[in-house]
Amino acid sequence: MEDTNGCPGRARRIAYSGQGESKQDTADQLRLLIESVTDHAILTLDLDGYVASWNPGAERIKGYRADEILGQHFSRFYPPEAVARNRPRYGLDVATREGRFEEDGWRVRKDGSRFWANVVITALYDETGQLRGFGKVTRDFTARYQAQEQREMERLREALRIRDDFLSVASHELRTPLTPLQLKLTAMRRAVDSAPGGMLPSERVGRDLDVAVRQVRKLVELVDDLLDVSRISVGQLTLERVPADLTALLREVVARYLPQASQLGSTVELDAPAPVQGEWDTRRVEQVMTNLLSNALKYGGGKPIHVSLRAEGGLALLSVRDEGIGIAPEALPHVFDRFMRAVSGRNFSGLGLGLFIAHQVVSAHGGDIQVSSVPDKGSTFSVRLPLGPT
C-alpha cells in the first residue's frame, strides 16, 4: 500500500466523511471487493506469518480452500530451497522495516506444482501505529515468465547461430592468406634446393617476398580485429588522443587505396578542401576510415566512391558513399552488430567485425556513425566525431 504521497509504507488510514457511512460499512465494502477479485491472491498474515484471511483469487491461484489454509504458515507457499534460505522470514522482516517487500520467484501450489509469482507484502498498522500483521498480494506471472524464457532461448539460439557462422567464415578467412603463403614459401624452398649453390636471382626473391609480406599483413589485420573485439568485450578499448588534422589523415588513407580502386575499375572522389583540426586517437580513427573505404570498394561494384570531410558545429563530419549493391532493409538495423556481415556469402571476404569495431571506436570518441542504403543503389556511411573530448 502507499501513503497519501504515493510512498510505500504504512497502510493508509480511511477518512470518514460523517455522511452516514460507518467504519463497518467501509470494512464490508472492502471485504466484498477483495472477495470479488479472482486474478490476484489476496490474504492477510499475522505477525508470525500465519494466514488470517483468504480470498477466492488465492484459492484459484494456490489451490487451497479457506478452511484448509487458515491458521497455516505462509512458508508452505515457498519451494523447499527458498524455505532453507529463510526467504519467507526475510520478506516479513523487510516489510516490517520498510513498509513493503516485493519480489518475483517460484511459488508452490497445493498440488505441488510451481508457478512464477509476483509477490507484494505490505505491513499493516492499526490506528495507534502498532504493527498488526501483513497484507500479501500474489499474481501468477508464469505465462509472462515463460514468454521471457522463450525470448531468451531464441536470443541464445541466434547467438549460437551467429557464432557458428562466424567460426565458419573465420576459418575460411584465416586460411585464405595462409594457403598462398604456404605455397609460395614451399616453392621458394624447392627453388633454393635446386638452384646452383642454393642462390636465387634477387628479382625473383623480391617478387616472392612481396607476395609473402602481403599475406602476412592480411593475417595480422585479421588477428588485430579479433583482438580488438576481445578488448571491446571486456571494456578495454582505450584511446590515446593527440592533436591531429583529419583531412591529412584521410588523404593518406585514400592514397593508399587508389591502386586497389584502379584494379577494381573504380575511382575515389575526395572532397576535403580544408584542414579539420582536433584531438583523436589517430590510429583508431584511421581504422574507421580504412574499414569504411575498404567496404565501399568491396561492395561498390567498380563504380565511383565519394568521400567527404568537413568541420561543422564542433564536429568532424565524414561521409563515405558508394553506388554498389546496397544493403537489404532487414539487414540495416544489424549492420554494426558483432560478426554481422551486411552481405553474406563467400563472394565477399571479411569476418564481419570491421563495422562493429568502427562503431565502437566512434562511440568511444563520443561520436556516432549511421548508415543509409538502397538496394542496387549504394550505401552511405556518415560519421560525426567531436573535435575534442566531450
Coordinates of C-alpha atoms in Angstrom, one line a residue:
M1 CA 0.0 0.0 0.0
E2 CA 1.0 3.6 -0.4
D3 CA 0.6 6.7 1.8
T4 CA -1.1 9.9 0.6
N5 CA 2.1 11.0 -1.1
G6 CA 2.3 7.8 -3.1
C7 CA 5.1 6.4 -1.0
P8 CA 5.2 2.7 0.1
G9 CA 4.9 2.3 3.8
R10 CA 2.1 2.1 6.4
A11 CA -1.4 1.2 5.2
R12 CA -3.3 4.4 4.6
R13 CA -6.0 5.1 7.2
I14 CA -9.5 5.6 5.9
A15 CA -11.1 9.0 6.4
Y16 CA -14.8 9.0 7.2
S17 CA -16.9 11.8 5.9
G18 CA -19.7 11.6 8.5
Q19 CA -22.3 11.3 5.8
G20 CA -23.9 8.2 7.2
E21 CA -21.1 5.8 6.2
S22 CA -19.7 3.8 9.2
K23 CA -16.4 2.0 9.7
Q24 CA -18.3 -1.2 9.5
D25 CA -19.9 -0.2 6.2
T26 CA -16.5 0.6 4.7
A27 CA -15.0 -2.7 6.1
D28 CA -17.9 -4.6 4.5
Q29 CA -17.3 -2.9 1.1
L30 CA -13.6 -3.6 1.3
R31 CA -14.3 -7.3 2.1
L32 CA -16.7 -7.6 -0.8
L33 CA -14.2 -6.0 -3.1
I34 CA -11.4 -8.4 -2.0
E35 CA -13.7 -11.4 -2.3
S36 CA -14.7 -10.4 -5.9
V37 CA -11.0 -10.4 -7.1
T38 CA -10.1 -13.7 -8.7
D39 CA -6.9 -12.9 -10.6
H40 CA -5.0 -11.8 -7.5
A41 CA -4.3 -13.9 -4.4
I42 CA -5.1 -11.5 -1.6
L43 CA -4.5 -12.7 2.0
T44 CA -3.5 -11.4 5.4
L45 CA -0.9 -12.8 7.8
D46 CA -0.5 -12.3 11.5
L47 CA 2.8 -11.1 13.0
D48 CA 4.3 -14.5 12.8
G49 CA 3.3 -15.2 9.2
Y50 CA 0.2 -17.4 9.8
V51 CA -2.7 -17.0 7.3
A52 CA -5.5 -14.9 8.8
S53 CA -7.7 -14.3 5.7
W54 CA -8.1 -15.8 2.2
N55 CA -9.8 -14.6 -0.9
P56 CA -11.2 -16.6 -3.9
G57 CA -8.3 -15.4 -6.0
A58 CA -5.9 -17.1 -3.6
E59 CA -7.9 -20.3 -3.8
R60 CA -7.8 -20.2 -7.6
I61 CA -4.0 -19.5 -7.8
K62 CA -2.7 -21.6 -4.9
G63 CA -5.3 -24.4 -4.8
Y64 CA -6.2 -24.2 -1.1
R65 CA -9.7 -23.7 0.2
A66 CA -10.0 -21.2 3.0
D67 CA -10.8 -23.9 5.6
E68 CA -7.6 -25.8 4.6
I69 CA -5.2 -22.9 4.8
L70 CA -6.4 -20.5 7.6
G71 CA -4.1 -20.8 10.5
Q72 CA -1.3 -22.4 8.4
H73 CA 2.1 -20.7 8.0
F74 CA 2.6 -18.9 4.6
S75 CA 6.0 -20.6 4.2
R76 CA 4.2 -23.6 2.7
F77 CA 3.8 -21.5 -0.5
Y78 CA 7.5 -21.4 -1.0
P79 CA 9.7 -24.1 -2.5
P80 CA 12.0 -26.0 -0.1
E81 CA 15.1 -24.3 -1.3
A82 CA 13.6 -20.9 -0.6
V83 CA 12.5 -22.0 2.9
A84 CA 16.0 -23.3 3.6
R85 CA 17.3 -19.8 2.8
N86 CA 14.7 -18.4 5.3
R87 CA 13.2 -16.4 2.4
P88 CA 9.7 -16.2 4.0
R89 CA 11.0 -14.6 7.2
Y90 CA 13.2 -12.3 5.1
G91 CA 10.1 -10.9 3.3
L92 CA 8.3 -10.2 6.6
D93 CA 11.4 -8.5 8.1
V94 CA 11.8 -6.2 5.1
A95 CA 8.1 -5.3 5.1
T96 CA 8.4 -4.6 8.8
R97 CA 11.4 -2.4 8.4
E98 CA 10.5 -0.6 5.1
G99 CA 6.7 -1.0 5.0
R100 CA 6.8 -3.1 1.8
F101 CA 8.5 -6.0 0.2
E102 CA 8.3 -7.2 -3.4
E103 CA 9.9 -10.0 -5.4
D104 CA 9.4 -12.3 -8.3
G105 CA 10.1 -16.0 -7.8
W106 CA 8.8 -19.6 -7.8
R107 CA 5.9 -20.5 -5.5
V108 CA 4.2 -23.8 -4.8
R109 CA 0.5 -24.8 -5.2
K110 CA -1.4 -27.2 -3.1
D111 CA -0.8 -30.0 -5.7
G112 CA 3.0 -29.4 -5.6
S113 CA 3.2 -27.7 -9.0
R114 CA 5.2 -24.5 -9.2
F115 CA 4.3 -21.1 -10.7
W116 CA 6.2 -17.9 -11.2
A117 CA 4.8 -15.3 -8.9
N118 CA 5.0 -11.6 -8.3
V119 CA 4.6 -11.2 -4.5
V120 CA 4.0 -8.0 -2.6
I121 CA 3.9 -8.0 1.2
T122 CA 2.8 -4.8 3.0
A123 CA 2.9 -4.0 6.7
L124 CA -0.5 -3.3 8.2
Y125 CA -0.8 -0.9 11.2
D126 CA -3.7 -0.1 13.4
E127 CA -4.9 3.5 14.2
T128 CA -2.4 3.7 17.0
G129 CA 0.5 2.9 14.7
Q130 CA 1.1 -0.6 16.1
L131 CA 2.0 -3.3 13.6
R132 CA -0.8 -5.8 13.5
G133 CA 0.1 -8.1 10.6
F134 CA 0.8 -8.1 6.9
G135 CA -1.2 -7.9 3.6
K136 CA 0.0 -10.2 0.9
V137 CA -0.9 -10.0 -2.8
T138 CA 0.3 -12.7 -5.2
R139 CA -0.1 -12.7 -9.0
D140 CA 0.6 -15.6 -11.3
F141 CA 3.2 -14.4 -13.8
T142 CA 4.0 -17.9 -15.2
A143 CA 2.9 -17.1 -18.7
R144 CA 4.9 -13.9 -18.7
Y145 CA 7.9 -15.7 -17.3
Q146 CA 7.7 -18.4 -19.9
A147 CA 7.4 -15.9 -22.7
Q148 CA 10.6 -14.2 -21.4
E149 CA 12.3 -17.5 -21.2
Q150 CA 11.3 -18.3 -24.8
R151 CA 12.6 -15.0 -26.0
E152 CA 15.9 -15.6 -24.1
M153 CA 16.1 -19.1 -25.7
E154 CA 15.6 -17.6 -29.1
R155 CA 18.2 -15.0 -28.4
L156 CA 20.7 -17.7 -27.3
R157 CA 19.9 -19.8 -30.4
E158 CA 20.5 -16.8 -32.6
A159 CA 23.8 -16.1 -30.8
L160 CA 24.9 -19.7 -31.3
R161 CA 24.0 -19.5 -35.0
I162 CA 26.0 -16.3 -35.4
R163 CA 28.9 -17.8 -33.6
D164 CA 28.9 -20.9 -35.8
D165 CA 28.6 -18.7 -38.9
F166 CA 31.5 -16.6 -37.6
L167 CA 33.7 -19.7 -36.9
S168 CA 33.0 -21.0 -40.4
V169 CA 33.8 -17.6 -42.0
A170 CA 36.8 -17.1 -39.7
S171 CA 38.4 -20.4 -40.6
H172 CA 37.9 -19.6 -44.3
E173 CA 39.3 -16.0 -43.9
L174 CA 42.3 -17.1 -41.9
R175 CA 43.1 -19.9 -44.4
T176 CA 42.8 -17.6 -47.4
P177 CA 46.1 -15.8 -46.9
L178 CA 47.8 -18.9 -45.4
T179 CA 47.3 -21.1 -48.4
P180 CA 49.2 -18.9 -51.0
L181 CA 51.8 -18.1 -48.3
Q182 CA 52.4 -21.7 -47.7
L183 CA 52.6 -22.4 -51.5
K184 CA 54.9 -19.5 -52.1
L185 CA 57.3 -20.5 -49.3
T186 CA 57.3 -24.1 -50.4
A187 CA 58.1 -23.0 -54.0
M188 CA 60.9 -20.8 -52.7
R189 CA 62.3 -23.8 -50.7
R190 CA 62.3 -26.0 -53.7
A191 CA 63.8 -23.3 -55.9
V192 CA 66.6 -22.8 -53.4
D193 CA 67.3 -26.5 -53.2
S194 CA 67.5 -26.8 -57.0
A195 CA 69.4 -23.6 -57.7
P196 CA 73.2 -23.7 -58.2
G197 CA 74.8 -23.0 -54.9
G198 CA 71.4 -22.5 -53.4
M199 CA 71.2 -19.0 -54.7
L200 CA 68.1 -17.4 -56.3
P201 CA 68.0 -14.3 -58.6
S202 CA 67.3 -11.3 -56.4
E203 CA 64.4 -10.2 -58.7
R204 CA 62.6 -13.5 -58.1
V205 CA 63.3 -13.4 -54.3
G206 CA 62.0 -9.9 -54.1
R207 CA 58.8 -10.8 -56.0
D208 CA 58.1 -13.8 -53.9
L209 CA 58.8 -12.0 -50.7
D210 CA 56.4 -9.3 -51.7
V211 CA 53.6 -11.9 -52.0
A212 CA 54.6 -13.4 -48.6
V213 CA 54.6 -10.0 -46.9
R214 CA 51.1 -9.2 -48.3
Q215 CA 49.7 -12.4 -47.0
V216 CA 51.3 -12.0 -43.6
R217 CA 49.9 -8.4 -43.4
K218 CA 46.4 -9.8 -44.1
L219 CA 46.8 -12.3 -41.3
V220 CA 47.9 -9.6 -38.9
E221 CA 44.9 -7.5 -39.8
L222 CA 42.5 -10.4 -39.2
V223 CA 44.2 -11.2 -35.8
D224 CA 44.1 -7.5 -34.8
D225 CA 40.4 -7.3 -35.5
L226 CA 39.8 -10.4 -33.3
L227 CA 42.0 -8.8 -30.5
D228 CA 40.0 -5.6 -30.8
V229 CA 36.7 -7.4 -30.4
S230 CA 38.2 -9.1 -27.3
R231 CA 39.3 -5.8 -25.8
I232 CA 35.9 -4.2 -26.5
S233 CA 34.1 -7.2 -24.9
V234 CA 35.9 -6.6 -21.6
G235 CA 35.8 -2.8 -21.8
Q236 CA 39.5 -2.3 -22.5
L237 CA 39.3 -0.2 -25.7
T238 CA 41.4 2.8 -24.7
L239 CA 42.0 5.9 -26.7
E240 CA 45.3 7.8 -27.0
R241 CA 44.2 11.3 -28.1
V242 CA 46.7 13.6 -29.9
P243 CA 46.2 16.8 -31.8
A244 CA 45.8 15.9 -35.5
D245 CA 44.4 17.0 -38.8
L246 CA 41.8 14.5 -40.0
T247 CA 42.0 15.9 -43.6
A248 CA 45.7 14.9 -43.8
L249 CA 44.9 11.5 -42.3
L250 CA 42.1 10.9 -44.7
R251 CA 44.2 11.9 -47.7
E252 CA 46.8 9.3 -46.7
V253 CA 44.2 6.6 -46.3
V254 CA 42.6 7.4 -49.7
A255 CA 46.0 7.5 -51.4
R256 CA 46.7 4.0 -50.0
Y257 CA 43.6 2.6 -51.6
L258 CA 43.9 4.2 -55.0
P259 CA 45.8 1.2 -56.5
Q260 CA 43.1 -1.1 -55.3
A261 CA 40.4 1.2 -56.7
S262 CA 42.1 1.2 -60.0
Q263 CA 42.3 -2.6 -60.1
L264 CA 38.5 -2.7 -59.5
G265 CA 37.8 -0.2 -62.2
S266 CA 36.6 2.3 -59.6
T267 CA 37.7 5.8 -58.6
V268 CA 37.7 7.6 -55.3
E269 CA 36.4 11.2 -55.3
L270 CA 37.7 13.1 -52.3
D271 CA 36.0 16.3 -51.1
A272 CA 38.0 17.6 -48.2
P273 CA 39.1 21.1 -49.0
A274 CA 40.1 22.4 -45.6
P275 CA 42.0 21.1 -42.6
V276 CA 39.9 19.6 -39.8
Q277 CA 41.8 20.0 -36.6
G278 CA 41.0 18.3 -33.3
E279 CA 42.1 15.7 -30.8
W280 CA 41.6 12.0 -31.6
D281 CA 43.2 8.6 -31.4
T282 CA 44.5 8.8 -34.9
R283 CA 45.3 5.1 -35.2
R284 CA 41.7 4.2 -34.2
V285 CA 40.2 6.9 -36.5
E286 CA 42.4 5.7 -39.3
Q287 CA 40.9 2.2 -38.6
V288 CA 37.4 3.6 -39.1
M289 CA 38.4 5.3 -42.3
T290 CA 40.0 2.2 -43.6
N291 CA 37.0 0.0 -42.8
L292 CA 34.6 2.3 -44.5
L293 CA 36.7 2.8 -47.6
S294 CA 37.5 -0.8 -48.0
N295 CA 33.8 -1.8 -47.6
A296 CA 32.9 0.8 -50.2
L297 CA 35.3 -0.6 -52.7
K298 CA 34.4 -4.2 -51.9
Y299 CA 30.6 -3.6 -52.4
G300 CA 30.8 -0.7 -54.8
G301 CA 30.7 -2.7 -58.0
G302 CA 33.5 -0.8 -59.6
K303 CA 31.6 2.4 -59.5
P304 CA 32.9 5.7 -58.1
I305 CA 33.4 6.1 -54.3
H306 CA 32.6 9.5 -52.9
V307 CA 34.4 10.6 -49.7
S308 CA 33.9 13.9 -48.0
L309 CA 35.1 15.5 -44.7
R310 CA 34.4 18.9 -43.2
A311 CA 34.1 20.6 -39.8
E312 CA 30.8 21.9 -38.6
G313 CA 29.3 22.8 -35.3
G314 CA 32.2 21.4 -33.3
L315 CA 32.1 18.1 -35.2
A316 CA 34.1 16.4 -37.8
L317 CA 31.7 15.1 -40.4
L318 CA 33.0 12.2 -42.5
S319 CA 30.9 10.6 -45.3
V320 CA 31.7 7.6 -47.4
R321 CA 29.3 6.8 -50.2
D322 CA 29.3 4.0 -52.8
E323 CA 27.0 3.3 -55.8
G324 CA 27.1 -0.5 -55.4
I325 CA 24.8 -3.3 -54.3
G326 CA 23.5 -1.6 -51.2
I327 CA 22.2 -3.3 -48.1
A328 CA 18.9 -5.1 -47.7
P329 CA 16.4 -3.2 -45.4
E330 CA 16.1 -6.1 -43.0
A331 CA 19.9 -6.1 -42.6
L332 CA 20.3 -2.4 -41.9
P333 CA 19.5 -2.5 -38.2
H334 CA 22.2 -5.1 -37.7
V335 CA 25.0 -3.6 -39.8
F336 CA 27.0 -2.6 -36.7
D337 CA 26.4 -5.9 -34.8
R338 CA 29.4 -8.1 -34.0
F339 CA 30.1 -10.8 -36.5
M340 CA 27.4 -9.4 -38.8
R341 CA 28.2 -9.0 -42.5
A342 CA 26.0 -6.7 -44.5
V343 CA 26.2 -9.0 -47.5
S344 CA 26.5 -12.8 -46.8
G345 CA 28.1 -15.4 -49.0
R346 CA 31.6 -16.3 -50.0
N347 CA 31.8 -13.8 -52.8
F348 CA 32.8 -11.2 -50.3
S349 CA 35.5 -11.8 -47.7
G350 CA 35.6 -10.5 -44.2
L351 CA 34.9 -11.5 -40.6
G352 CA 32.0 -9.2 -40.1
L353 CA 34.0 -7.2 -37.5
G354 CA 35.0 -4.0 -39.3
L355 CA 31.8 -2.1 -38.9
F356 CA 31.3 -3.3 -35.3
I357 CA 34.8 -2.1 -34.4
A358 CA 34.2 1.2 -36.3
H359 CA 31.0 1.8 -34.4
Q360 CA 32.8 1.1 -31.0
V361 CA 35.7 3.4 -31.9
V362 CA 33.4 6.3 -32.9
S363 CA 31.3 5.8 -29.8
A364 CA 34.4 5.8 -27.6
H365 CA 35.2 9.3 -29.1
G366 CA 31.7 10.5 -28.1
G367 CA 30.5 10.4 -31.7
D368 CA 28.1 8.4 -33.8
I369 CA 28.0 6.5 -37.1
Q370 CA 24.9 6.0 -39.2
V371 CA 24.1 4.2 -42.5
S372 CA 21.6 4.7 -45.2
S373 CA 21.2 2.4 -48.1
V374 CA 19.0 1.5 -51.1
P375 CA 19.5 -2.0 -52.6
D376 CA 21.2 -1.8 -56.0
K377 CA 21.8 2.0 -55.5
G378 CA 24.5 2.0 -52.9
S379 CA 25.2 2.9 -49.3
T380 CA 26.3 6.0 -47.4
F381 CA 28.1 5.8 -44.0
S382 CA 28.1 9.1 -42.1
V383 CA 30.4 9.6 -39.1
R384 CA 30.2 12.5 -36.6
L385 CA 33.2 13.0 -34.3
P386 CA 33.6 15.8 -31.7
L387 CA 36.6 17.9 -32.4
G388 CA 37.8 17.2 -28.8
P389 CA 37.0 15.2 -25.7
T390 CA 33.4 15.7 -24.6

